[in-house]
PDB file of C-alpha atoms in Angstrom:
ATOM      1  CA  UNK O 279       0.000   0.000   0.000  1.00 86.00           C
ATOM      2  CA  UNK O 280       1.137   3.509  -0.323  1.00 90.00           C
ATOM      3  CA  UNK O 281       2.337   5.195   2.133  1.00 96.00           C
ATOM      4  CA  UNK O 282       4.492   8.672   3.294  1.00 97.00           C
ATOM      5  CA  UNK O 283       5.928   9.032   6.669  1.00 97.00           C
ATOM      6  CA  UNK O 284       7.024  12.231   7.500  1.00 98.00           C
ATOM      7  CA  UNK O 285       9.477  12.483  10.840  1.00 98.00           C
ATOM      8  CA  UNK O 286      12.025  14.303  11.957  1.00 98.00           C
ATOM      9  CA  UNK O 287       9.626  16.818  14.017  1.00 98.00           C
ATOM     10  CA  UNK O 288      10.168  17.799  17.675  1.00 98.00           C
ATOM     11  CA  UNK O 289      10.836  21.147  20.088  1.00 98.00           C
ATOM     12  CA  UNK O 290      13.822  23.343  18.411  1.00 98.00           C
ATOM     13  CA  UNK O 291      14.570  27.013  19.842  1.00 98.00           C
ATOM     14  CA  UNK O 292      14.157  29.948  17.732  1.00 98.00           C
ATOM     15  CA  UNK O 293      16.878  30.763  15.188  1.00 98.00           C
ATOM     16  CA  UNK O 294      17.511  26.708  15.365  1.00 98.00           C
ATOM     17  CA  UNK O 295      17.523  24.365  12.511  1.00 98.00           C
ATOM     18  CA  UNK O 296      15.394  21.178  11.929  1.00 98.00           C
ATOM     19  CA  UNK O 297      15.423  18.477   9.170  1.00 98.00           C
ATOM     20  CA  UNK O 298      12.226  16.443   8.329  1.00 98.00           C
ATOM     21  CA  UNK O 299      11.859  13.565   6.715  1.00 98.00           C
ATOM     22  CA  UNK O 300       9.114  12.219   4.418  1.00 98.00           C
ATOM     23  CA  UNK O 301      10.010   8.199   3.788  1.00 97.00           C
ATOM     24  CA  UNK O 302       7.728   7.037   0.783  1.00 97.00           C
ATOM     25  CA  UNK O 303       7.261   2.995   0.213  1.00 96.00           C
ATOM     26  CA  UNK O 304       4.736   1.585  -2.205  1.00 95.00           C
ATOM     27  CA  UNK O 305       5.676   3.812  -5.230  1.00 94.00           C
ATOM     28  CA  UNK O 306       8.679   5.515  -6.724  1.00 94.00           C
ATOM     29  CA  UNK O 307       8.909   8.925  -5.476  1.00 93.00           C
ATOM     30  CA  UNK O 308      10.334   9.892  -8.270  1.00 92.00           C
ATOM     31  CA  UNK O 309       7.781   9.628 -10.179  1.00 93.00           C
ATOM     32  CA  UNK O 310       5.884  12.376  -8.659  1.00 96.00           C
ATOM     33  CA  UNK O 311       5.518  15.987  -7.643  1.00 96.00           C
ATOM     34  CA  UNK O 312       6.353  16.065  -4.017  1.00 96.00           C
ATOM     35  CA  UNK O 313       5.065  18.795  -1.397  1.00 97.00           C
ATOM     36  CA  UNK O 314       5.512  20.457   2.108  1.00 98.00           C
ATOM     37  CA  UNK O 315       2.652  21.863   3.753  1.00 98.00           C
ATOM     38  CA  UNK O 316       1.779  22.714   7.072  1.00 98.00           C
ATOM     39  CA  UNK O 317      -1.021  23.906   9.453  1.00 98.00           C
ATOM     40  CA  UNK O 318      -1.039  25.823  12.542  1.00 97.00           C
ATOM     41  CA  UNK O 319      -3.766  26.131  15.180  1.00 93.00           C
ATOM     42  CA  UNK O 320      -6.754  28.203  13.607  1.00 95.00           C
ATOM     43  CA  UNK O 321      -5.103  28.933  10.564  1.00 97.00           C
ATOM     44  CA  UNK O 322      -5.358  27.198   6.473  1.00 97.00           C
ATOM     45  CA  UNK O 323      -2.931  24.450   5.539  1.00 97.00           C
ATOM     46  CA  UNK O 324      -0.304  26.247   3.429  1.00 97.00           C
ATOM     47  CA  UNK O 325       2.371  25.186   1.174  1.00 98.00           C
ATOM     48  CA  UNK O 326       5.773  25.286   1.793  1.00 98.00           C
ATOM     49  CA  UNK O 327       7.396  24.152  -0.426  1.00 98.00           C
ATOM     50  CA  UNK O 328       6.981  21.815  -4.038  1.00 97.00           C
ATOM     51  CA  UNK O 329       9.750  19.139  -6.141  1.00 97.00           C
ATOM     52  CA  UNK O 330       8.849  18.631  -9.544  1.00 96.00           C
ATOM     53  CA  UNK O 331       8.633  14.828 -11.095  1.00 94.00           C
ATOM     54  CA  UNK O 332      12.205  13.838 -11.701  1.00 90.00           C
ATOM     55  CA  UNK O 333      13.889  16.956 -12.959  1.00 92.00           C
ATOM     56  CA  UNK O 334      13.544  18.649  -9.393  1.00 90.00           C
ATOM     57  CA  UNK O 335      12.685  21.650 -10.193  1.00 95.00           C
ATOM     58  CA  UNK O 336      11.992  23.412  -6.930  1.00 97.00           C
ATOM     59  CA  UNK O 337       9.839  26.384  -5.290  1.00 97.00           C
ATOM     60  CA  UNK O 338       8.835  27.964  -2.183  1.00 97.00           C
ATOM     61  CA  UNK O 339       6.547  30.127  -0.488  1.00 97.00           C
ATOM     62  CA  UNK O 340       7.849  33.912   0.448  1.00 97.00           C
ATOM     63  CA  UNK O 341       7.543  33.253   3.745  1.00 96.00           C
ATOM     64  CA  UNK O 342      10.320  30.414   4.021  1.00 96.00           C
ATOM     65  CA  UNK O 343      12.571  31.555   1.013  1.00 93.00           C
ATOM     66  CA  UNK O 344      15.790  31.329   2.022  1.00 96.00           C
ATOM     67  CA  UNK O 345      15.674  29.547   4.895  1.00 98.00           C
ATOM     68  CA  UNK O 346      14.207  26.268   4.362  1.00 98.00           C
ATOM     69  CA  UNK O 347      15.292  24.019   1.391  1.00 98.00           C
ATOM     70  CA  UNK O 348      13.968  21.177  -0.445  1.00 97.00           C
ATOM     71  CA  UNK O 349      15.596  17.633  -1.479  1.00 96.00           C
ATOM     72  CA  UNK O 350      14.703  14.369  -2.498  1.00 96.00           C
ATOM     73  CA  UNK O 351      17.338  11.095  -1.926  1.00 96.00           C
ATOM     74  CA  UNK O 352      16.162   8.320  -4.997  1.00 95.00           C
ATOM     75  CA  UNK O 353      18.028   6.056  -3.198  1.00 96.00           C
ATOM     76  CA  UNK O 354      16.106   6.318   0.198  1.00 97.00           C
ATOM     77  CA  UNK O 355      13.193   7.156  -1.698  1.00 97.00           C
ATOM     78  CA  UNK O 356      12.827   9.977   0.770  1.00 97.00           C
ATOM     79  CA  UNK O 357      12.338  13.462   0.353  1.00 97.00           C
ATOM     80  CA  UNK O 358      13.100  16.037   2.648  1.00 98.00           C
ATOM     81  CA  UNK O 359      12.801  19.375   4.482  1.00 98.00           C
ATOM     82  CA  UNK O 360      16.114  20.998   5.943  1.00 98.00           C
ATOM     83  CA  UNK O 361      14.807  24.632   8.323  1.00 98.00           C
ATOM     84  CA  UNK O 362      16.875  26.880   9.349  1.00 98.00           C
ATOM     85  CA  UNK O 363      16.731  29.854  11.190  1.00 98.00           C
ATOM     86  CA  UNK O 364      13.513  28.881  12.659  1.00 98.00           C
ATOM     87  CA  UNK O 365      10.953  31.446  14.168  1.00 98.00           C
ATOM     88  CA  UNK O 366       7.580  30.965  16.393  1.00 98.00           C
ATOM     89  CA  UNK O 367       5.506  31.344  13.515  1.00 97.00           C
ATOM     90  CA  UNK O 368       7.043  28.158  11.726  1.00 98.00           C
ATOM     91  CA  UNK O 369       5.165  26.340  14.218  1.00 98.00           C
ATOM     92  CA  UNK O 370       3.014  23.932  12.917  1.00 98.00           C
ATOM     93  CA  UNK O 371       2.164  19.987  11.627  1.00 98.00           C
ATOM     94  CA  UNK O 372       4.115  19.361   8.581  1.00 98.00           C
ATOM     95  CA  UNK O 373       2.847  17.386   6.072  1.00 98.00           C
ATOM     96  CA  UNK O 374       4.325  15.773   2.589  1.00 98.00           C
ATOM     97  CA  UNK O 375       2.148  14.652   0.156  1.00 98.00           C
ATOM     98  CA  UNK O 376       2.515  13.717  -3.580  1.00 97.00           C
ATOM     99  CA  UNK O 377       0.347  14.037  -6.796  1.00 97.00           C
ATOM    100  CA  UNK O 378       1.172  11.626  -9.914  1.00 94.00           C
ATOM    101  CA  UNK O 379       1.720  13.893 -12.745  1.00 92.00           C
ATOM    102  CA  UNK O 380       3.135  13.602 -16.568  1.00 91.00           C
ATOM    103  CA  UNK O 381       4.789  17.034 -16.269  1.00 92.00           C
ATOM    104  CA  UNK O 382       7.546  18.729 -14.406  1.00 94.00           C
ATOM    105  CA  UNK O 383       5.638  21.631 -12.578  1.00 92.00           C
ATOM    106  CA  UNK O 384       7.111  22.568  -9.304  1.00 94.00           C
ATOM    107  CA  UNK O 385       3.801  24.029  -8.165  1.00 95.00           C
ATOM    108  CA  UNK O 386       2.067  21.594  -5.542  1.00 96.00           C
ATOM    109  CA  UNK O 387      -1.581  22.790  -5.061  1.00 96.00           C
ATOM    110  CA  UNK O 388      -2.755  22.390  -1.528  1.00 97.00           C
ATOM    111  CA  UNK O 389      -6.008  20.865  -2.580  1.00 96.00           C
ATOM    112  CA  UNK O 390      -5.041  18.715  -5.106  1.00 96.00           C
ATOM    113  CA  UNK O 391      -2.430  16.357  -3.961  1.00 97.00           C
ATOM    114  CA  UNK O 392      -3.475  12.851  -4.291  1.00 96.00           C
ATOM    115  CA  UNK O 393      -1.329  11.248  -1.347  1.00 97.00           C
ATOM    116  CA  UNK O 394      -0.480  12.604   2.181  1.00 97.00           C
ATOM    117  CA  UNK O 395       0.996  11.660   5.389  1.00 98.00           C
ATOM    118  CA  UNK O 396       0.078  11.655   8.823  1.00 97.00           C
ATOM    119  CA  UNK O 397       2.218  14.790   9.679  1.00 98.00           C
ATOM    120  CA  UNK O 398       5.087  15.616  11.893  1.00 98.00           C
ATOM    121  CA  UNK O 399       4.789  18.465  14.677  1.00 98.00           C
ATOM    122  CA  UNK O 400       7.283  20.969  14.487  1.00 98.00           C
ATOM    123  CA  UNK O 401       7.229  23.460  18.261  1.00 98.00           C
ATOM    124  CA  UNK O 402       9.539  26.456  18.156  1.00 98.00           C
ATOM    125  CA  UNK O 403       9.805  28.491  21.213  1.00 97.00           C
ATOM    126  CA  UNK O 404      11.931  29.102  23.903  1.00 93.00           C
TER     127      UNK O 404
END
């Protein structure tokens, strides 16, 4: 069965640096577009960041620019989400999902994704 398993989430003080993991078994993650989203308390689930299909063509949202990047490992078949200079506001569940695609668009849309995981909780504060 399909599956993503995102990890890597815990408590990290602000200005501190986190790396999440989204483990994908079932499929080729390759093969797809591949997503970061996340939702705080009260508030929309956003996207983060997108991975096109194979060519890895990548993009993020203003608001993480610069300080968050991106990757995918074909070996591991395991994409991934390095943070950096983390603030409060980061705060949040973060999710990966994936959406089966011909094309190499790096744009994931938050309500079209056609696999997600369970989510990993991501706390800063001090």
């Amino acid at each position: 069965q399909l599956q993503l398993v995102e990890s890597g989430g815990g408590l990290v003080q602000p200005g501190g640096s986190l790396r999440l993991s989204c483990a994908a078994s079932g499929f080729t993650l390759d093969d797809y577009q591949i997503g970061w989203f996340r939702q705080a308390p009260g508030k929309e689930r956003e996207g983060v960041s997108c991975l096109s299909r194979s060519v890895g063509i990548t993009n993020y949202a203003d608001f993480v620019k610069g300080r968050f990047t991106i990757s995918r490992d074909n070996a591991k078949n395991t994409v991934y989400l390095q943070m950096s200079s983390l603030k409060p506001e980061d705060s949040a569940v973060y999710y990966c999902a994936v959406r089966r695609t011909l094309g190499y668009t790096s744009y994931c849309p938050v309500g079209g994704m056609d696999y997600w995981g369970k989510g990993t909780l991501v706390t800063v504060s001090s």
